[in-house]
Amino acid sequence: MARPAFELAGTRVEPGGRAQIDVPVAKLYTHAPLHIPVEVVHGRQKGPVILVCGAIHGDEINSVEIVRRLLRSRAIARLRGTLIAVPIVNVFGFVQHSRYLPDRRDLNRCFPGSGEGSLGSRVASLFREQIVDQATHIIDLHTGAIHRTNLPQIRAQLTSHPETASMADAFGAPVILNAELREGSLRHYAQNRGVPVLTYEAGEALRFDEWAIAPGVRGVLRVMRRLGMLAGEHRRRRPPPAEVANGSSWARAPIDGILRPRVRLGARVSRGQVLGLVADPFGNAEGEVKATADGIVIGMGNLPLANEGEALFHVARFEAIEEAENAVESFQSDYEPSNGLS
Ligand SMILES: [Zn+2]
């Protein structure tokens, strides 16, 4: 029996077909229409409907490249179920190289949104009604903010849905953060609807970090395989299982000044260890940035200029720190992130 066609924003995609759909969001005040670009791949056989979306924060372009490579991947030719791929959700911010919307709102704090609210609220509402609400599973792709980089990591509430932990495990990122939800985020909205959802955080805003993109593409394909959407083999060896962090905290600049980092992204550090030095330009005053716990550096600032109190090193804590270190080392030998120290 043939599967029904999939319909998105008035476009029908027949089983075995794919379509690129421009979902109208708004008009610019120049009168130019603005669209969210979407590609739907509708398999011949039934299965989950997975939404993979990037650039809800408009400057997080690693995520856009992950979606492009996913859509070019031959693995999805014989898909079971449906892939809704949205390379750029915040099209306004993407054009402006900005994380935010033109009204300076963060789209990822605007869900579920409303058709009568602010611009952010309207875009969230439209994206939700046309696209998000059709998905049975979601992977939301992010990077660190501007001048900040993240070791590839999955953020999810692992106990929220029986499938969430399985998706997080399948992804194969070196670190999983059992992260709390931000009110108004896509993840918060989806999870409250009972939809299993992962956030992948990797690399830096406004950059292409190959060590964030390549494992992102593989991770999405691995999740789709786990969900039974893709047949076929794992061509690559499976990475060691990620350790789940049981918390994280930021080490902050003790004084205003210029930072010299002393550790790399992914480093294992111990409580009290000096992660970097901050000095004024003369070197008269110098302060140490110290780790507040044993853990792994999963995020750090790349801009060497810091104000007192600025978050510089994100350290995740683990029950099984050895295993966490192994997972990160294995990841780094595969992808070799180079960062921080020269
Ligand atoms: Zn983001």
mmCIF file of C-alpha atoms and ligand atoms in Angstrom:
data_model
loop_
_atom_site.group_PDB
_atom_site.id
_atom_site.type_symbol
_atom_site.label_atom_id
_atom_site.label_comp_id
_atom_site.label_asym_id
_atom_site.label_seq_id
_atom_site.Cartn_x
_atom_site.Cartn_y
_atom_site.Cartn_z
ATOM 1 C CA MET A 1 0.000 0.000 0.000
ATOM 2 C CA ALA A 2 1.406 3.348 -1.012
ATOM 3 C CA ARG A 3 2.291 5.798 1.692
ATOM 4 C CA PRO A 4 0.437 9.098 1.616
ATOM 5 C CA ALA A 5 2.193 12.159 0.253
ATOM 6 C CA PHE A 6 3.818 14.539 2.725
ATOM 7 C CA GLU A 7 2.571 18.079 2.733
ATOM 8 C CA LEU A 8 4.510 21.102 3.914
ATOM 9 C CA ALA A 9 3.453 24.731 3.423
ATOM 10 C CA GLY A 10 1.087 23.726 0.640
ATOM 11 C CA THR A 11 3.601 21.603 -1.300
ATOM 12 C CA ARG A 12 2.961 17.871 -1.692
ATOM 13 C CA VAL A 13 5.907 15.496 -1.784
ATOM 14 C CA GLU A 14 5.090 12.033 -3.113
ATOM 15 C CA PRO A 15 6.646 8.895 -1.546
ATOM 16 C CA GLY A 16 10.132 8.426 -2.951
ATOM 17 C CA GLY A 17 10.328 12.108 -3.857
ATOM 18 C CA ARG A 18 12.105 15.149 -2.567
ATOM 19 C CA ALA A 19 11.324 18.842 -2.839
ATOM 20 C CA GLN A 20 12.862 22.162 -1.938
ATOM 21 C CA ILE A 21 10.231 24.405 -0.461
ATOM 22 C CA ASP A 22 10.500 28.114 0.322
ATOM 23 C CA VAL A 23 8.297 28.724 3.325
ATOM 24 C CA PRO A 24 7.319 32.407 3.333
ATOM 25 C CA VAL A 25 8.031 34.086 6.671
ATOM 26 C CA ALA A 26 7.733 37.798 6.153
ATOM 27 C CA LYS A 27 8.417 40.687 3.879
ATOM 28 C CA LEU A 28 11.389 42.904 4.498
ATOM 29 C CA TYR A 29 10.512 46.574 4.666
ATOM 30 C CA THR A 30 12.017 46.843 1.209
ATOM 31 C CA HIS A 31 9.023 44.784 0.048
ATOM 32 C CA ALA A 32 11.317 41.806 -0.665
ATOM 33 C CA PRO A 33 9.794 38.530 0.512
ATOM 34 C CA LEU A 34 11.770 36.351 2.918
ATOM 35 C CA HIS A 35 11.584 32.545 3.061
ATOM 36 C CA ILE A 36 12.829 29.759 5.271
ATOM 37 C CA PRO A 37 14.441 27.235 2.892
ATOM 38 C CA VAL A 38 13.344 23.651 3.533
ATOM 39 C CA GLU A 39 14.088 20.368 1.791
ATOM 40 C CA VAL A 40 11.790 17.424 2.359
ATOM 41 C CA VAL A 41 12.937 13.899 1.533
ATOM 42 C CA HIS A 42 9.899 11.632 1.693
ATOM 43 C CA GLY A 43 10.800 7.952 1.712
ATOM 44 C CA ARG A 44 8.776 5.261 0.004
ATOM 45 C CA GLN A 45 8.388 3.349 3.243
ATOM 46 C CA LYS A 46 6.882 4.662 6.414
ATOM 47 C CA GLY A 47 8.981 5.645 9.394
ATOM 48 C CA PRO A 48 9.799 8.565 11.674
ATOM 49 C CA VAL A 49 9.627 12.175 10.516
ATOM 50 C CA ILE A 50 12.916 13.727 11.599
ATOM 51 C CA LEU A 51 13.536 17.466 11.578
ATOM 52 C CA VAL A 52 17.201 18.476 11.292
ATOM 53 C CA CYS A 53 17.594 22.241 11.548
ATOM 54 C CA GLY A 54 20.462 24.720 11.665
ATOM 55 C CA ALA A 55 21.070 28.400 12.344
ATOM 56 C CA ILE A 56 18.199 29.152 14.683
ATOM 57 C CA HIS A 57 21.008 31.424 15.786
ATOM 58 C CA GLY A 58 21.775 33.124 12.482
ATOM 59 C CA ASP A 59 25.567 33.182 12.852
ATOM 60 C CA GLU A 60 25.997 29.468 13.638
ATOM 61 C CA ILE A 61 27.025 28.457 10.151
ATOM 62 C CA ASN A 62 28.702 25.126 10.933
ATOM 63 C CA SER A 63 25.139 23.879 11.293
ATOM 64 C CA VAL A 64 24.206 25.075 7.803
ATOM 65 C CA GLU A 65 27.057 23.061 6.300
ATOM 66 C CA ILE A 66 26.030 19.969 8.283
ATOM 67 C CA VAL A 67 22.554 20.147 6.713
ATOM 68 C CA ARG A 68 23.998 20.700 3.218
ATOM 69 C CA ARG A 69 26.225 17.632 3.499
ATOM 70 C CA LEU A 70 23.386 15.593 4.958
ATOM 71 C CA LEU A 71 21.229 16.408 1.939
ATOM 72 C CA ARG A 72 24.049 15.461 -0.450
ATOM 73 C CA SER A 73 24.688 12.209 1.396
ATOM 74 C CA ARG A 74 23.958 9.107 -0.643
ATOM 75 C CA ALA A 75 22.798 7.337 2.500
ATOM 76 C CA ILE A 76 19.454 9.145 2.419
ATOM 77 C CA ALA A 77 18.504 7.965 -1.075
ATOM 78 C CA ARG A 78 16.592 4.986 0.317
ATOM 79 C CA LEU A 79 15.143 6.622 3.355
ATOM 80 C CA ARG A 80 12.462 5.050 5.516
ATOM 81 C CA GLY A 81 10.265 7.791 6.878
ATOM 82 C CA THR A 82 10.736 11.471 6.160
ATOM 83 C CA LEU A 83 13.562 13.964 6.547
ATOM 84 C CA ILE A 84 12.718 17.642 6.936
ATOM 85 C CA ALA A 85 16.000 19.507 6.548
ATOM 86 C CA VAL A 86 16.132 23.214 7.342
ATOM 87 C CA PRO A 87 19.628 24.623 6.844
ATOM 88 C CA ILE A 88 18.757 28.145 8.022
ATOM 89 C CA VAL A 89 15.887 28.848 10.398
ATOM 90 C CA ASN A 90 16.832 32.413 11.347
ATOM 91 C CA VAL A 91 17.167 33.741 7.808
ATOM 92 C CA PHE A 92 17.190 37.339 9.075
ATOM 93 C CA GLY A 93 20.195 36.772 11.317
ATOM 94 C CA PHE A 94 22.004 34.682 8.701
ATOM 95 C CA VAL A 95 21.939 37.566 6.212
ATOM 96 C CA GLN A 96 23.261 39.940 8.897
ATOM 97 C CA HIS A 97 25.885 37.482 10.283
ATOM 98 C CA SER A 98 23.988 37.831 13.543
ATOM 99 C CA ARG A 99 22.780 35.411 16.189
ATOM 100 C CA TYR A 100 19.645 37.485 16.660
ATOM 101 C CA LEU A 101 16.597 38.717 14.800
ATOM 102 C CA PRO A 102 16.414 42.332 13.556
ATOM 103 C CA ASP A 103 14.559 43.298 16.753
ATOM 104 C CA ARG A 104 17.524 41.850 18.738
ATOM 105 C CA ARG A 105 15.441 38.983 20.026
ATOM 106 C CA ASP A 106 16.856 35.494 20.300
ATOM 107 C CA LEU A 107 14.634 33.234 18.189
ATOM 108 C CA ASN A 108 15.556 30.310 20.422
ATOM 109 C CA ARG A 109 13.832 32.042 23.346
ATOM 110 C CA CYS A 110 10.619 32.776 21.406
ATOM 111 C CA PHE A 111 8.945 29.331 21.259
ATOM 112 C CA PRO A 112 6.097 28.495 21.040
ATOM 113 C CA GLY A 113 5.487 32.043 19.799
ATOM 114 C CA SER A 114 2.300 33.545 18.533
ATOM 115 C CA GLY A 115 0.971 34.914 15.261
ATOM 116 C CA GLU A 116 0.222 38.230 16.916
ATOM 117 C CA GLY A 117 3.404 38.844 18.916
ATOM 118 C CA SER A 118 6.784 40.391 18.118
ATOM 119 C CA LEU A 119 8.730 39.452 15.011
ATOM 120 C CA GLY A 120 10.538 36.696 16.950
ATOM 121 C CA SER A 121 7.300 35.358 18.302
ATOM 122 C CA ARG A 122 5.738 35.302 14.817
ATOM 123 C CA VAL A 123 8.709 33.572 13.176
ATOM 124 C CA ALA A 124 8.771 30.963 15.970
ATOM 125 C CA SER A 125 5.048 30.396 15.616
ATOM 126 C CA LEU A 126 5.211 30.019 11.850
ATOM 127 C CA PHE A 127 8.232 27.690 11.962
ATOM 128 C CA ARG A 128 6.489 25.626 14.626
ATOM 129 C CA GLU A 129 3.142 25.320 12.862
ATOM 130 C CA GLN A 130 4.475 24.659 9.370
ATOM 131 C CA ILE A 131 7.475 22.522 10.206
ATOM 132 C CA VAL A 132 8.243 21.570 13.829
ATOM 133 C CA ASP A 133 4.813 20.178 14.639
ATOM 134 C CA GLN A 134 5.124 17.645 11.797
ATOM 135 C CA ALA A 135 8.265 16.085 13.277
ATOM 136 C CA THR A 136 8.361 12.976 15.453
ATOM 137 C CA HIS A 137 12.088 13.458 16.230
ATOM 138 C CA ILE A 138 14.284 16.572 16.188
ATOM 139 C CA ILE A 139 17.998 17.351 15.976
ATOM 140 C CA ASP A 140 18.717 21.049 16.466
ATOM 141 C CA LEU A 141 22.218 22.085 15.364
ATOM 142 C CA HIS A 142 24.167 24.836 17.121
ATOM 143 C CA THR A 143 27.692 26.184 17.664
ATOM 144 C CA GLY A 144 29.285 28.263 20.383
ATOM 145 C CA ALA A 145 28.514 31.980 20.349
ATOM 146 C CA ILE A 146 30.734 34.488 18.581
ATOM 147 C CA HIS A 147 34.384 34.194 19.782
ATOM 148 C CA ARG A 148 33.510 31.017 21.677
ATOM 149 C CA THR A 149 34.040 27.463 20.595
ATOM 150 C CA ASN A 150 32.532 24.206 21.799
ATOM 151 C CA LEU A 151 33.927 20.712 21.840
ATOM 152 C CA PRO A 152 31.304 18.659 19.975
ATOM 153 C CA GLN A 153 28.634 17.797 22.520
ATOM 154 C CA ILE A 154 25.057 16.655 22.696
ATOM 155 C CA ARG A 155 22.681 18.450 25.032
ATOM 156 C CA ALA A 156 19.500 16.666 25.954
ATOM 157 C CA GLN A 157 17.333 15.729 28.883
ATOM 158 C CA LEU A 158 18.030 12.054 28.772
ATOM 159 C CA THR A 159 15.119 10.859 30.851
ATOM 160 C CA SER A 160 12.527 13.078 29.164
ATOM 161 C CA HIS A 161 11.556 10.458 26.568
ATOM 162 C CA PRO A 162 12.608 6.813 26.184
ATOM 163 C CA GLU A 163 14.114 7.526 22.762
ATOM 164 C CA THR A 164 16.117 10.629 23.751
ATOM 165 C CA ALA A 165 18.935 8.749 25.491
ATOM 166 C CA SER A 166 19.157 6.270 22.635
ATOM 167 C CA MET A 167 19.431 9.093 20.068
ATOM 168 C CA ALA A 168 22.063 10.858 22.198
ATOM 169 C CA ASP A 169 24.065 7.648 22.461
ATOM 170 C CA ALA A 170 23.759 6.919 18.738
ATOM 171 C CA PHE A 171 25.041 10.373 17.729
ATOM 172 C CA GLY A 172 28.559 9.536 18.880
ATOM 173 C CA ALA A 173 29.678 12.969 20.119
ATOM 174 C CA PRO A 174 32.440 12.674 22.723
ATOM 175 C CA VAL A 175 30.419 14.413 25.446
ATOM 176 C CA ILE A 176 26.755 14.404 26.458
ATOM 177 C CA LEU A 177 25.429 17.111 28.755
ATOM 178 C CA ASN A 178 22.229 16.263 30.525
ATOM 179 C CA ALA A 179 21.378 19.922 30.178
ATOM 180 C CA GLU A 180 18.524 21.845 31.704
ATOM 181 C CA LEU A 181 16.018 23.471 29.400
ATOM 182 C CA ARG A 182 15.899 27.117 28.494
ATOM 183 C CA GLU A 183 12.425 28.552 28.556
ATOM 184 C CA GLY A 184 11.334 29.451 25.028
ATOM 185 C CA SER A 185 13.858 27.250 23.234
ATOM 186 C CA LEU A 186 12.913 24.858 20.457
ATOM 187 C CA ARG A 187 14.149 22.012 22.656
ATOM 188 C CA HIS A 188 11.928 23.138 25.538
ATOM 189 C CA TYR A 189 8.900 23.346 23.265
ATOM 190 C CA ALA A 190 9.487 19.996 21.556
ATOM 191 C CA GLN A 191 10.233 18.157 24.762
ATOM 192 C CA ASN A 192 7.062 19.452 26.399
ATOM 193 C CA ARG A 193 5.159 18.043 23.440
ATOM 194 C CA GLY A 194 6.735 14.648 24.071
ATOM 195 C CA VAL A 195 8.993 14.761 21.013
ATOM 196 C CA PRO A 196 12.513 13.377 21.548
ATOM 197 C CA VAL A 197 14.972 16.165 20.757
ATOM 198 C CA LEU A 198 18.750 16.583 20.757
ATOM 199 C CA THR A 199 20.829 19.706 20.500
ATOM 200 C CA TYR A 200 24.262 19.292 18.898
ATOM 201 C CA GLU A 201 26.705 22.046 19.890
ATOM 202 C CA ALA A 202 30.042 22.170 18.109
ATOM 203 C CA GLY A 203 32.604 24.711 16.965
ATOM 204 C CA GLU A 204 32.385 28.473 16.807
ATOM 205 C CA ALA A 205 29.921 30.957 15.326
ATOM 206 C CA LEU A 206 30.825 32.460 11.920
ATOM 207 C CA ARG A 207 33.383 29.727 11.230
ATOM 208 C CA PHE A 208 33.606 26.459 9.404
ATOM 209 C CA ASP A 209 35.232 24.007 11.815
ATOM 210 C CA GLU A 210 35.747 20.742 9.987
ATOM 211 C CA TRP A 211 36.111 18.876 13.300
ATOM 212 C CA ALA A 212 32.608 20.089 14.215
ATOM 213 C CA ILE A 213 30.967 19.604 10.806
ATOM 214 C CA ALA A 214 32.174 16.105 9.860
ATOM 215 C CA PRO A 215 31.175 14.434 13.158
ATOM 216 C CA GLY A 216 27.895 16.366 13.028
ATOM 217 C CA VAL A 217 26.959 14.854 9.673
ATOM 218 C CA ARG A 218 27.999 11.371 10.823
ATOM 219 C CA GLY A 219 26.108 11.849 14.061
ATOM 220 C CA VAL A 220 22.840 12.745 12.344
ATOM 221 C CA LEU A 221 23.186 9.735 10.022
ATOM 222 C CA ARG A 222 23.908 7.480 13.001
ATOM 223 C CA VAL A 223 20.768 8.702 14.770
ATOM 224 C CA MET A 224 18.729 8.089 11.614
ATOM 225 C CA ARG A 225 20.172 4.573 11.426
ATOM 226 C CA ARG A 226 19.304 3.964 15.080
ATOM 227 C CA LEU A 227 15.730 5.078 14.382
ATOM 228 C CA GLY A 228 15.508 2.574 11.524
ATOM 229 C CA MET A 229 15.351 5.290 8.858
ATOM 230 C CA LEU A 230 18.512 4.169 7.062
ATOM 231 C CA ALA A 231 19.544 0.677 6.236
ATOM 232 C CA GLY A 232 23.110 -0.323 5.799
ATOM 233 C CA GLU A 233 26.351 -0.560 7.522
ATOM 234 C CA HIS A 234 28.364 1.707 9.672
ATOM 235 C CA ARG A 235 31.314 2.179 7.425
ATOM 236 C CA ARG A 236 33.344 3.693 10.221
ATOM 237 C CA ARG A 237 34.169 2.202 13.538
ATOM 238 C CA ARG A 238 31.773 3.341 16.229
ATOM 239 C CA PRO A 239 33.278 5.892 18.580
ATOM 240 C CA PRO A 240 33.530 4.896 22.251
ATOM 241 C CA PRO A 241 30.324 5.715 24.128
ATOM 242 C CA ALA A 242 30.147 9.317 25.295
ATOM 243 C CA GLU A 243 30.223 9.984 28.988
ATOM 244 C CA VAL A 244 27.323 11.938 30.417
ATOM 245 C CA ALA A 245 28.469 15.020 32.313
ATOM 246 C CA ASN A 246 26.771 15.535 35.638
ATOM 247 C CA GLY A 247 27.219 19.282 35.601
ATOM 248 C CA SER A 248 29.347 22.072 34.227
ATOM 249 C CA SER A 249 30.598 25.488 35.206
ATOM 250 C CA TRP A 250 32.537 28.393 33.734
ATOM 251 C CA ALA A 251 35.927 29.588 34.944
ATOM 252 C CA ARG A 252 35.924 33.377 34.755
ATOM 253 C CA ALA A 253 38.457 36.155 34.272
ATOM 254 C CA PRO A 254 39.756 37.312 37.684
ATOM 255 C CA ILE A 255 40.679 40.779 36.352
ATOM 256 C CA ASP A 256 40.256 42.840 33.192
ATOM 257 C CA GLY A 257 43.010 42.131 30.712
ATOM 258 C CA ILE A 258 44.458 40.033 27.927
ATOM 259 C CA LEU A 259 44.186 36.271 28.124
ATOM 260 C CA ARG A 260 46.907 33.688 27.475
ATOM 261 C CA PRO A 261 45.219 30.291 27.559
ATOM 262 C CA ARG A 262 47.185 27.414 29.091
ATOM 263 C CA VAL A 263 44.895 24.557 28.078
ATOM 264 C CA ARG A 264 43.258 23.376 24.880
ATOM 265 C CA LEU A 265 39.682 22.515 24.149
ATOM 266 C CA GLY A 266 39.091 18.953 25.346
ATOM 267 C CA ALA A 267 41.810 19.076 28.025
ATOM 268 C CA ARG A 268 41.287 17.193 31.268
ATOM 269 C CA VAL A 269 41.825 19.616 34.141
ATOM 270 C CA SER A 270 41.800 19.417 37.899
ATOM 271 C CA ARG A 271 40.281 21.732 40.444
ATOM 272 C CA GLY A 272 42.528 24.718 41.104
ATOM 273 C CA GLN A 273 44.555 24.183 37.912
ATOM 274 C CA VAL A 274 45.527 27.371 36.065
ATOM 275 C CA LEU A 275 43.630 27.374 32.762
ATOM 276 C CA GLY A 276 44.905 30.724 31.594
ATOM 277 C CA LEU A 277 46.548 33.964 32.663
ATOM 278 C CA VAL A 278 45.014 37.395 32.314
ATOM 279 C CA ALA A 279 47.324 40.408 32.398
ATOM 280 C CA ASP A 280 47.032 44.087 31.635
ATOM 281 C CA PRO A 281 48.946 45.183 28.526
ATOM 282 C CA PHE A 282 52.029 46.160 30.567
ATOM 283 C CA GLY A 283 52.044 42.944 32.541
ATOM 284 C CA ASN A 284 51.896 44.871 35.819
ATOM 285 C CA ALA A 285 48.882 43.025 37.112
ATOM 286 C CA GLU A 286 48.337 39.369 36.307
ATOM 287 C CA GLY A 287 45.589 37.033 37.448
ATOM 288 C CA GLU A 288 45.109 33.283 37.140
ATOM 289 C CA VAL A 289 41.960 31.718 35.707
ATOM 290 C CA LYS A 290 41.499 28.589 37.798
ATOM 291 C CA ALA A 291 39.348 25.523 37.278
ATOM 292 C CA THR A 292 36.617 25.355 39.912
ATOM 293 C CA ALA A 293 36.260 21.566 39.537
ATOM 294 C CA ASP A 294 37.902 18.468 38.062
ATOM 295 C CA GLY A 295 36.632 17.953 34.541
ATOM 296 C CA ILE A 296 37.047 18.415 30.807
ATOM 297 C CA VAL A 297 37.193 21.760 28.980
ATOM 298 C CA ILE A 298 34.173 21.536 26.659
ATOM 299 C CA GLY A 299 34.021 25.191 25.646
ATOM 300 C CA MET A 300 36.275 28.227 25.659
ATOM 301 C CA GLY A 301 36.620 31.787 24.541
ATOM 302 C CA ASN A 302 38.771 32.435 21.479
ATOM 303 C CA LEU A 303 39.044 36.193 21.893
ATOM 304 C CA PRO A 304 42.005 36.966 24.156
ATOM 305 C CA LEU A 305 40.396 40.135 25.548
ATOM 306 C CA ALA A 306 38.494 39.708 28.784
ATOM 307 C CA ASN A 307 36.620 41.797 31.263
ATOM 308 C CA GLU A 308 36.607 40.769 34.885
ATOM 309 C CA GLY A 309 34.036 38.044 35.390
ATOM 310 C CA GLU A 310 33.916 37.026 31.758
ATOM 311 C CA ALA A 311 33.253 33.322 31.173
ATOM 312 C CA LEU A 312 36.422 31.906 29.562
ATOM 313 C CA PHE A 313 36.558 28.131 30.053
ATOM 314 C CA HIS A 314 33.537 25.822 30.267
ATOM 315 C CA VAL A 315 34.436 22.782 32.375
ATOM 316 C CA ALA A 316 32.144 19.735 32.478
ATOM 317 C CA ARG A 317 32.249 17.389 35.489
ATOM 318 C CA PHE A 318 32.000 13.619 35.182
ATOM 319 C CA GLU A 319 31.483 10.674 37.481
ATOM 320 C CA ALA A 320 33.808 8.578 35.312
ATOM 321 C CA ILE A 321 36.448 11.118 34.342
ATOM 322 C CA GLU A 322 38.838 8.509 32.865
ATOM 323 C CA GLU A 323 36.203 7.268 30.466
ATOM 324 C CA ALA A 324 35.290 10.845 29.565
ATOM 325 C CA GLU A 325 38.934 11.607 28.840
ATOM 326 C CA ASN A 326 39.205 8.468 26.676
ATOM 327 C CA ALA A 327 36.142 9.436 24.655
ATOM 328 C CA VAL A 328 37.545 12.924 24.053
ATOM 329 C CA GLU A 329 41.022 11.637 23.153
ATOM 330 C CA SER A 330 39.563 9.122 20.746
ATOM 331 C CA PHE A 331 37.462 11.861 19.159
ATOM 332 C CA GLN A 332 40.446 14.188 18.883
ATOM 333 C CA SER A 333 42.633 11.565 17.271
ATOM 334 C CA ASP A 334 39.896 11.147 14.645
ATOM 335 C CA TYR A 335 39.269 14.839 14.011
ATOM 336 C CA GLU A 336 42.177 16.750 15.565
ATOM 337 C CA PRO A 337 40.594 19.984 16.672
ATOM 338 C CA SER A 338 43.277 22.621 16.839
ATOM 339 C CA ASN A 339 42.458 25.421 19.158
ATOM 340 C CA GLY A 340 43.884 27.884 21.601
ATOM 341 C CA LEU A 341 47.519 27.048 22.073
ATOM 342 C CA SER A 342 49.914 27.286 19.207
HETATM 343 ZN ZN ZN B 1 22.943 28.413 19.125
#
